[in-house]
Coordinates of C-alpha atoms and ligand atoms in Angstrom, one line a residue:
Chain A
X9 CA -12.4 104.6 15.4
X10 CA -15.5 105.7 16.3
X11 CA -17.4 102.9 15.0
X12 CA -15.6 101.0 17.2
X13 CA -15.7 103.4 20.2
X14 CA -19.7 103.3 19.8
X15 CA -19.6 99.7 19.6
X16 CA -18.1 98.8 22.5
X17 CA -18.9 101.7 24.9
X18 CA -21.6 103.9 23.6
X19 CA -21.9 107.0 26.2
X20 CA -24.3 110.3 25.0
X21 CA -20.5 111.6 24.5
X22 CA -19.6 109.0 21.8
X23 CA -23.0 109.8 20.4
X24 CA -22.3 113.4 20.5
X25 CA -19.4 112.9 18.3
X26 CA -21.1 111.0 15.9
X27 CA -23.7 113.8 16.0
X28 CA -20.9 116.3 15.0
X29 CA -19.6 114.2 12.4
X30 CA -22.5 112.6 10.7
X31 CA -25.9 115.1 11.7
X32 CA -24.8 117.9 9.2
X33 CA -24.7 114.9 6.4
X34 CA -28.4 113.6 7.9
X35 CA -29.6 117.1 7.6
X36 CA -28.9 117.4 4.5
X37 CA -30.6 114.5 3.3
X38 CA -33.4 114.8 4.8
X39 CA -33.9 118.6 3.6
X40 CA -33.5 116.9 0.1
X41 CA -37.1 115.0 1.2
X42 CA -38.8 117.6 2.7
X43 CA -39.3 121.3 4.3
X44 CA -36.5 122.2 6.6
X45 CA -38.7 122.2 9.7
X46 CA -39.4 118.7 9.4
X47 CA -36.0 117.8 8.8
X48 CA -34.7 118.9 12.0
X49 CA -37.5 116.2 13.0
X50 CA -35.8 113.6 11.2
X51 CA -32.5 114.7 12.7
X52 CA -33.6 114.3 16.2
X53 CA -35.1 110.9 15.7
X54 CA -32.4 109.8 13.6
X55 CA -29.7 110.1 17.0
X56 CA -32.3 109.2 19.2
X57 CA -33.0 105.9 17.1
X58 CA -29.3 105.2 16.7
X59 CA -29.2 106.3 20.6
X60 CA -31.8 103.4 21.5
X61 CA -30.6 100.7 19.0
X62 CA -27.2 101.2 19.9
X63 CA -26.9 97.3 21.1
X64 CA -27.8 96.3 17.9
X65 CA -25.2 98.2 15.8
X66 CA -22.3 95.7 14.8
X67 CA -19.1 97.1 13.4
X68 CA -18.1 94.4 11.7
X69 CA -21.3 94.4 9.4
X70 CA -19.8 97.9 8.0
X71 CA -19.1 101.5 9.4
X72 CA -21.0 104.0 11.7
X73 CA -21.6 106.4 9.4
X74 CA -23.1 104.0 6.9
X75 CA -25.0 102.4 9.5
X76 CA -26.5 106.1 10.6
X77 CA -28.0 106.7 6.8
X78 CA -29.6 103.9 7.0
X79 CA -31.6 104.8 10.1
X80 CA -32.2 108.0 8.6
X81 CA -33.6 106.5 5.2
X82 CA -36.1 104.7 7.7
X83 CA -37.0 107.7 10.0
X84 CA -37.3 110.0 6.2
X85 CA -39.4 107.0 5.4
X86 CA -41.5 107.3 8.1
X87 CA -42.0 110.8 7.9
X88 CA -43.8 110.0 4.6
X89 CA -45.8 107.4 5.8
X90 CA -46.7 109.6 9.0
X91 CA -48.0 112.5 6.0
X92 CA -50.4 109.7 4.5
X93 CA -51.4 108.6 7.4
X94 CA -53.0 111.9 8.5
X95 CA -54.3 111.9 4.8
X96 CA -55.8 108.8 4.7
X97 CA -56.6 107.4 8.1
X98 CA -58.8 109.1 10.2
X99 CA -60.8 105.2 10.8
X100 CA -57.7 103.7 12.9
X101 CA -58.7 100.6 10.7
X102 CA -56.4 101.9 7.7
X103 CA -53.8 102.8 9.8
X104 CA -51.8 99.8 9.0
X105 CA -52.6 100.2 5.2
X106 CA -51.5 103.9 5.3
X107 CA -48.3 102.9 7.2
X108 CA -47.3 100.2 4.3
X109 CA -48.3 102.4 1.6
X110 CA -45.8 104.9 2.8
X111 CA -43.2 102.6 0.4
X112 CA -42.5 104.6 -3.5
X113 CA -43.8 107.3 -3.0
X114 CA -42.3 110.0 -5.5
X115 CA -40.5 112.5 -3.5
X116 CA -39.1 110.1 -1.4
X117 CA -37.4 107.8 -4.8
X118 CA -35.9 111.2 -5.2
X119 CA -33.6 110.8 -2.2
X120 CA -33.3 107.6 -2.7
X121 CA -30.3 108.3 -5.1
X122 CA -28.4 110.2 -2.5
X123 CA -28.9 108.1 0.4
X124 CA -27.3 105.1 -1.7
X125 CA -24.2 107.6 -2.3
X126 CA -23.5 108.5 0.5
X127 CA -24.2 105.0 2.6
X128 CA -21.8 103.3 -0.4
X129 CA -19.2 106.2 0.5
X130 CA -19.0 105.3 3.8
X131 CA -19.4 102.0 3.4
X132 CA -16.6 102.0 0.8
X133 CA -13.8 103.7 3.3
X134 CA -10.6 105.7 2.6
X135 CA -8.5 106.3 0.2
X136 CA -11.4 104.4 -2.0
X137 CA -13.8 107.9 -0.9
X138 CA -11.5 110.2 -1.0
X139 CA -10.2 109.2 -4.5
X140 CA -14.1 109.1 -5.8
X141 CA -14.8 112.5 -4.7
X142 CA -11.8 114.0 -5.8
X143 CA -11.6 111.9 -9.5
X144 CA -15.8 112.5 -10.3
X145 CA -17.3 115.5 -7.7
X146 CA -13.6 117.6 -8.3
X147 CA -12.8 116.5 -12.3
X148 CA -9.2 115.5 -10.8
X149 CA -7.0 113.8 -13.2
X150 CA -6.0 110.7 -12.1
X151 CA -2.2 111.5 -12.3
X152 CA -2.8 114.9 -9.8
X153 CA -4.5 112.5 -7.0
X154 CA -1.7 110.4 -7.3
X155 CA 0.9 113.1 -6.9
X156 CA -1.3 114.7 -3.7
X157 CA -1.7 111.1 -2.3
X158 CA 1.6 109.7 -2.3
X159 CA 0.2 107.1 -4.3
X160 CA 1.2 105.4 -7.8
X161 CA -0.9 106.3 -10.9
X162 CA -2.1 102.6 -11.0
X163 CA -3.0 102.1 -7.6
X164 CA -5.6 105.4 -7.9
X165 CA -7.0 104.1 -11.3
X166 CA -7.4 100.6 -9.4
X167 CA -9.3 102.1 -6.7
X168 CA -10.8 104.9 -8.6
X169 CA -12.7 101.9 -11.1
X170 CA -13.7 99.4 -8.0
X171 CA -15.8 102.2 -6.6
X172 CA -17.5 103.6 -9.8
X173 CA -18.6 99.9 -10.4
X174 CA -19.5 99.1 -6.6
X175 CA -21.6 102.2 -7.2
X176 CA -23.2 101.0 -9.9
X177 CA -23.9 97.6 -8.3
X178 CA -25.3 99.2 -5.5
X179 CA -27.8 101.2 -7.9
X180 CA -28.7 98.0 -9.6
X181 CA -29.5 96.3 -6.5
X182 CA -31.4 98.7 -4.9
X183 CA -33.5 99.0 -8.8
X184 CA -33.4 95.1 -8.6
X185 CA -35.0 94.9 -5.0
X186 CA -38.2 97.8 -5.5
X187 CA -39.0 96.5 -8.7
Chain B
X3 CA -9.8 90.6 -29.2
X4 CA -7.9 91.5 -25.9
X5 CA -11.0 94.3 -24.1
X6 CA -9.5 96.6 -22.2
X7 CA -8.3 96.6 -18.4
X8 CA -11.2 97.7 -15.5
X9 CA -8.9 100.9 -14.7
X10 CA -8.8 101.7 -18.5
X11 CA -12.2 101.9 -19.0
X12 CA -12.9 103.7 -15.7
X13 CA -10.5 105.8 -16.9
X14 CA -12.2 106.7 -20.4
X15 CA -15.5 107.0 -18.6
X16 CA -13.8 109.9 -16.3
X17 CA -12.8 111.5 -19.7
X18 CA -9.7 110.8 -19.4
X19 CA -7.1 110.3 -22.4
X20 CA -6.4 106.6 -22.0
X21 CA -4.2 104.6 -24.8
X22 CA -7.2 102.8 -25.1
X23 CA -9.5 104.9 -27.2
X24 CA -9.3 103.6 -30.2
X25 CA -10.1 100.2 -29.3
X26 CA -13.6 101.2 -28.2
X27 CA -14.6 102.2 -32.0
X28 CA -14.4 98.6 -32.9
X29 CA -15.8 97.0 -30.0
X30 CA -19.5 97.2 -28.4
X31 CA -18.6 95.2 -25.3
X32 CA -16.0 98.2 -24.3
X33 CA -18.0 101.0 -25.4
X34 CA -21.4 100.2 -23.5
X35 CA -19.2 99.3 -20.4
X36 CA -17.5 103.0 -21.0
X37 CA -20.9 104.3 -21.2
X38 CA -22.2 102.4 -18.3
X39 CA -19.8 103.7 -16.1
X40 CA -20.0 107.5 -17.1
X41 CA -23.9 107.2 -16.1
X42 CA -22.5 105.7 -12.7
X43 CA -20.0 108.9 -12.6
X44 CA -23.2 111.6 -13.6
X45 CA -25.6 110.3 -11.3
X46 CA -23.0 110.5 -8.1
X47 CA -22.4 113.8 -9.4
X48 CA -26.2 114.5 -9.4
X49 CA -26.7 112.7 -6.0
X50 CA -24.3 113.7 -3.8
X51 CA -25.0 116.9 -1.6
X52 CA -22.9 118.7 0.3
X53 CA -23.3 118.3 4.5
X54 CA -26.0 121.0 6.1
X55 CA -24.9 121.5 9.4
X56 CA -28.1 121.6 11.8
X57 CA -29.6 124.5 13.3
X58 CA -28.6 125.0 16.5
X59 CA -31.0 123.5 19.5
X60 CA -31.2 120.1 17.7
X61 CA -28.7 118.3 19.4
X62 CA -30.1 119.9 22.6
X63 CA -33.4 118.1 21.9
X64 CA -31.4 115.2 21.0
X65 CA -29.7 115.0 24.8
X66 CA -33.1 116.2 26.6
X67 CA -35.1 112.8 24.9
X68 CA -31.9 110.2 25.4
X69 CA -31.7 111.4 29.2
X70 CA -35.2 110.2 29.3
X71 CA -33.9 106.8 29.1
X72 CA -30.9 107.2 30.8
X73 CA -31.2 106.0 34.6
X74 CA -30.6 109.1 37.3
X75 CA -27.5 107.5 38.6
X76 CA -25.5 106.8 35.1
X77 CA -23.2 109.0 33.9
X78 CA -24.7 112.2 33.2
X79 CA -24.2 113.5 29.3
X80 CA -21.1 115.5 29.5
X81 CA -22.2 117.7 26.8
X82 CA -22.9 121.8 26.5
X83 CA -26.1 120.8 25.6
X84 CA -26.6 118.7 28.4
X85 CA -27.6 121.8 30.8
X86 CA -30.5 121.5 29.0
X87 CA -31.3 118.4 30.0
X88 CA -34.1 118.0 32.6
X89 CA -34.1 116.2 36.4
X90 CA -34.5 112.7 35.5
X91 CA -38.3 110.8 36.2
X92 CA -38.8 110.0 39.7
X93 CA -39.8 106.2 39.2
X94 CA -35.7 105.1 39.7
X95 CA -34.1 103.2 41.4
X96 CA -32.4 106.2 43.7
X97 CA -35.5 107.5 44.5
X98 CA -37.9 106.9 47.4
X99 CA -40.8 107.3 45.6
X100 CA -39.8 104.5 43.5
X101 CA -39.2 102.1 46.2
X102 CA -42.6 102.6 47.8
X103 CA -44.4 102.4 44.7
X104 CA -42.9 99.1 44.2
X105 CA -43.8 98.0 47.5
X106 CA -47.2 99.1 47.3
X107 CA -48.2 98.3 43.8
X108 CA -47.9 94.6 42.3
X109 CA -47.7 95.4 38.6
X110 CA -45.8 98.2 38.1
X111 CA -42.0 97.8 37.3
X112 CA -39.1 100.5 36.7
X113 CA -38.6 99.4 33.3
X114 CA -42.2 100.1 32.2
X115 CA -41.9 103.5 34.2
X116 CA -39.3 104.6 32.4
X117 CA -40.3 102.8 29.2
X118 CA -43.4 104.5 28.9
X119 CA -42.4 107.3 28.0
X120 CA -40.5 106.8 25.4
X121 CA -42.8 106.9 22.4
X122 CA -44.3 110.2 22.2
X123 CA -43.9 111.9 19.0
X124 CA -41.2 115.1 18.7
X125 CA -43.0 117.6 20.1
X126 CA -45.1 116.3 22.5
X127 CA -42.0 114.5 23.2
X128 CA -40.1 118.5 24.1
X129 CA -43.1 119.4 26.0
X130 CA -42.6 116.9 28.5
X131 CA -39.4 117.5 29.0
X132 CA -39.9 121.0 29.8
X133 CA -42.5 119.6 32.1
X134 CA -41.6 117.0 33.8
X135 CA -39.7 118.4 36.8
X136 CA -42.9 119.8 37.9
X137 CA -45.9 117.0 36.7
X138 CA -43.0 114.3 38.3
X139 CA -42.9 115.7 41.3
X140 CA -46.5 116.1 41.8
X141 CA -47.2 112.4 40.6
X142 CA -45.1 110.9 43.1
X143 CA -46.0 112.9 46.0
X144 CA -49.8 111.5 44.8
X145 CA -48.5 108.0 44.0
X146 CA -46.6 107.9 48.0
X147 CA -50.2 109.8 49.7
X148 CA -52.7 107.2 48.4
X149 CA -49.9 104.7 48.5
X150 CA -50.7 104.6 52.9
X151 CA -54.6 104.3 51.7
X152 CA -56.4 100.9 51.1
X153 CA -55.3 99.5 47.3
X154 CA -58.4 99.3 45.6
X155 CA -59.1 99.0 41.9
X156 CA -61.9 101.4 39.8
X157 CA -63.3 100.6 36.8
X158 CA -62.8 103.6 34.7
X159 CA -63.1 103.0 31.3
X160 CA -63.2 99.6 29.2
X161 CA -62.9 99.0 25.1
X162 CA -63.5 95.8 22.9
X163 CA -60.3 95.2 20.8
X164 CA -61.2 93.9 17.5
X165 CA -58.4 91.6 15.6
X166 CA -57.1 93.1 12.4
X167 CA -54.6 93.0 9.8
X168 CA -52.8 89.8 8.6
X169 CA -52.9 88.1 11.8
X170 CA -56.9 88.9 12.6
X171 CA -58.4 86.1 11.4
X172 CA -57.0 83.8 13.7
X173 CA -57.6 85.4 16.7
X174 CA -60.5 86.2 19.0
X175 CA -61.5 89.7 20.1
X176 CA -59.7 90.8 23.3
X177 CA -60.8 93.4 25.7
X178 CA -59.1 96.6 27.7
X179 CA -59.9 98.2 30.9
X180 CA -58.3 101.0 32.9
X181 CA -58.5 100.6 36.3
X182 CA -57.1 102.5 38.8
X183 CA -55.1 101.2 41.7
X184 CA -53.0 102.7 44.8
X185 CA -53.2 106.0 42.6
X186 CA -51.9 104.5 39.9
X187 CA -54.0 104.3 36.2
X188 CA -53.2 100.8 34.8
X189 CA -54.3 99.4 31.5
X190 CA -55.5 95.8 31.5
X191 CA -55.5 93.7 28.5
X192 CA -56.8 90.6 28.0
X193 CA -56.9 87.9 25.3
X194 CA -58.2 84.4 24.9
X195 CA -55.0 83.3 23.8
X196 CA -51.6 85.0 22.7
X197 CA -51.3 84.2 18.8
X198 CA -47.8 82.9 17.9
X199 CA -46.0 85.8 16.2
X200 CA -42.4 86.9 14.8
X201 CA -41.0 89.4 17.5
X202 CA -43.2 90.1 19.9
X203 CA -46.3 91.7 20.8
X204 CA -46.6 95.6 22.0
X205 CA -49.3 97.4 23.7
X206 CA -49.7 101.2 22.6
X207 CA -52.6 103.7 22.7
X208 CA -53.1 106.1 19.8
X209 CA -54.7 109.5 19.3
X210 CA -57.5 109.4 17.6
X211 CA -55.7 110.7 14.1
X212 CA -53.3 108.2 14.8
X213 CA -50.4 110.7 14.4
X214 CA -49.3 110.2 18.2
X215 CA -48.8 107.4 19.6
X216 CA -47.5 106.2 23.2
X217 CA -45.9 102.7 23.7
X218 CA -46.8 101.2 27.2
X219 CA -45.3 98.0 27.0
X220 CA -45.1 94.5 26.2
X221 CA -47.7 92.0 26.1
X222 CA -46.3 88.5 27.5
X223 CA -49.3 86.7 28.4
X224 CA -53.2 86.5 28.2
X225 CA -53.6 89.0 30.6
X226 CA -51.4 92.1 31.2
X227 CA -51.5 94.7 33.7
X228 CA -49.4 98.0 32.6
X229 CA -49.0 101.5 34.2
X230 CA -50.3 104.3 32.7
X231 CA -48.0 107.4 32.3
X232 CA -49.2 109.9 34.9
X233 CA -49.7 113.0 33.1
X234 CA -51.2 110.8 29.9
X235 CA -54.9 112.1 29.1
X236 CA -56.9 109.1 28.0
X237 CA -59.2 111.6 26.5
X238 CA -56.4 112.6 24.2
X239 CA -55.1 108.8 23.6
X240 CA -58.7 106.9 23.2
X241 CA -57.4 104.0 21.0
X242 CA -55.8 100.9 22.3
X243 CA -53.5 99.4 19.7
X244 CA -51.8 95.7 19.7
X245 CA -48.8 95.7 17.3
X246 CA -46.7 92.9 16.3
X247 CA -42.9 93.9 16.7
X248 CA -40.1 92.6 15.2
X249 CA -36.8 92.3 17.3
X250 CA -35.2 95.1 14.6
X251 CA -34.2 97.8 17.3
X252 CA -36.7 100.3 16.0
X253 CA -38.4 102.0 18.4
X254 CA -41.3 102.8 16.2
X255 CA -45.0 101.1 15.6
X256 CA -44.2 98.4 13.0
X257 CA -47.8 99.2 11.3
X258 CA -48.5 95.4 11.9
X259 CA -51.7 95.8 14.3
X260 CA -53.8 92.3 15.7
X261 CA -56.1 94.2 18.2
X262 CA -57.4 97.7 17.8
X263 CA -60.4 99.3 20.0
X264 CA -61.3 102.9 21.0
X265 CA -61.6 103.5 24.9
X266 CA -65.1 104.7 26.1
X267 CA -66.8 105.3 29.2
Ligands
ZN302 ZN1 -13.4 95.5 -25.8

């Protein structure tokens, strides 16, 4: 819904709400990659990116939120390539080199791994999320998400295996396409 | 041999007593995909984080630099942390100041007024918020004085772009000058020709660390004419920087650079 409401009428109130509902998740991966200080940083140009390229975001090519993380794997990437930068270029000649060498480094392939979750997750939408989190993050049994979803046994072990292997796709691709 | 359903091996990876068990000791396919998906299962486990929420101010800072962009008559940001938010830049179109500029001065166009300020990093980004009320108001009550004075254009300092990067080979060096004109700083750039590129092609000038970075506009043809911010210290921003931008929505320097030169007197 608020995919939808950003799409077509994106007002600093829509984006507020996407704030509330996706900046404590953005936070958090971006204090994964570095000092809290900085993350705040990545925060506010995270919301300001999505802010500016808000003509550019397309619902039907997925959900907000998944749309959000991957901003924020860009701005956490250029936070990195920012710290090499004042490293390595102090002749504005290497800038350009610094800014491309910004890609792999170690810290950063760390956060990798949670970035992917949580982009798939929203990408993957409800019940498919809900029943993930509950069945792996909570060691539910499949029978006791069935009985607090209203939902048969086979229909949560149907879902519960398309998003373990979507998830494990994902990770393959992502190995596939840095290699 | 029949392998086993998806859910039943999902199932088994999740540890979960499925009737299928015993089929996996006599069959490698079943087995590696079990084990397959328990890695899946251990590294979401490992992976996932729990949200953080932010500490407060952020969203503040978030809804003083979109009002930056945000003309004075749209809809304000109905938001608590919209008090925050300062007066908007005087260059719009409600504003008087803005008109005459217009008037007076051939190059200079609202959207580069308010575009060029986009780009600053963070914090010098919060510092201008806070100042702006005060360095705006003074600027336009300059820019409308000299505006009643004879337009005339001063040399004030001049740079040699050299090409660079991927694209440097094929093009010739290009120069920059500031001049200044009906109180107004401009930067001039000026090429031999505009190479053909993917996106297009963005004037900025850099500090001389490279870690800030201002974004002044687009370059359209051979030679462009755009308004320097009027609280921007060219003593503190010496490096003019041609970048090739791709139409991706990011406001951010690609890291593709064709010209590069450092300002001098
Ligand atoms: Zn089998």
């Amino acid at each position: 819904m608020l995919s939808r409401a950003f799409a077509e009428d994106a007002s600093p109130e829509v984006l507020r709400q996407a704030y509330e509902r996706w900046g404590g998740l953005v936070y958090a991966l971006a204090c994964r990659a570095m000092p809290a200080h900085d993350a705040e940083d990545v925060v506010q140009q995270t919301f300001v990116s999505v802010w500016r390229s808000r003509q550019s975001y397309d619902p039907a090519s997925g959900p907000l939120g998944a749309w959000i993380v991957t901003i924020a794997r860009r701005r956490i990437a250029d936070h990195w390539k920012a710290r090499s930068a004042s490293e390595l270029a102090v002749d504005p000649e290497t800038l350009a080199g610094a800014l491309d060498r910004g890609e792999g480094d170690p810290v950063l392939d760390a956060v990798q791994d949670s970035l992917t979750v949580q982009e798939e997750l929203e990408h993957i939408g409800e019940p498919q999320r809900t029943i993930v989190r509950l069945a792996v993050l909570e060691d539910r049994s499949t029978a006791w998400i069935a009985d607090s979803l209203a939902m048969p046994v086979g229909t949560v072990k149907s879902h519960l295996s398309r998003a373990l292997r979507r998830l494990r796709d994902r990770w393959e691709e992502t190995h596939a396409a840095s290699a | 041999m029949q392998h086993l359903p998806d859910e039943t091996l999902a199932a088994l990876a999740l540890g979960e007593a499925a009737d299928g068990a015993p089929h996996l000791d006599d069959c490698p396919a079943c087995r590696s995909e079990v084990d397959s998906l328990r890695s899946t299962a251990d590294r979401f486990r490992l992976a996932d984080l729990p949200a953080l929420p932010p500490p407060a101010g952020v969203w503040d800072r978030i809804a003083a630099e979109i009002a930056t962009d945000l003309p004075a008559d749209a809809e304000a940001p109905a938001t608590a942390g919209a008090s925050a938010v300062p007066p908007a830049l005087p260059f719009t179109p409600s504003s008087g100041a803005a008109r005459g500029l217009e008037e007076g001065a051939e190059v200079t166009s609202i959207d580069v007024a308010r575009r060029r300020r986009r780009r600053f990093s963070a914090g010098a980004l919060i510092a201008a918020c806070a100042a702006s009320a005060a360095v705006a108001a003074s600027a336009a009550v300059v820019v409308v004085t000299q505006l009643t004075g004879e337009p005339r254009s001063i040399g004030v300092s001049e740079a040699t772009l050299d090409p660079l990067g991927e694209l440097g080979p094929s093009v010739t060096p290009a120069r920059a000058e500031v001049v200044e004109q009906d109180g107004q700083r401009l930067l001039v750039v000026d090429v031999d020709a505009l190479p053909e590129v993917d996106g297009y092609l963005d004037v900025w000038l850099l500090d001389a660390d490279a870690q800030q970075m201002v974004s002044l506009g687009v370059m359209d043809r051979e030679t462009t004419q755009l308004a320097l911010p009027a609280d921007l210290d060219l003593a503190a921003y010496p490096i003019v920087d041609v970048s090739v931008e791709p139409y991706d929505g990011d406001p951010t320097h690609s890291g593709n650079s064709v010209w590069r030169g450092a300002l001098g007197g």
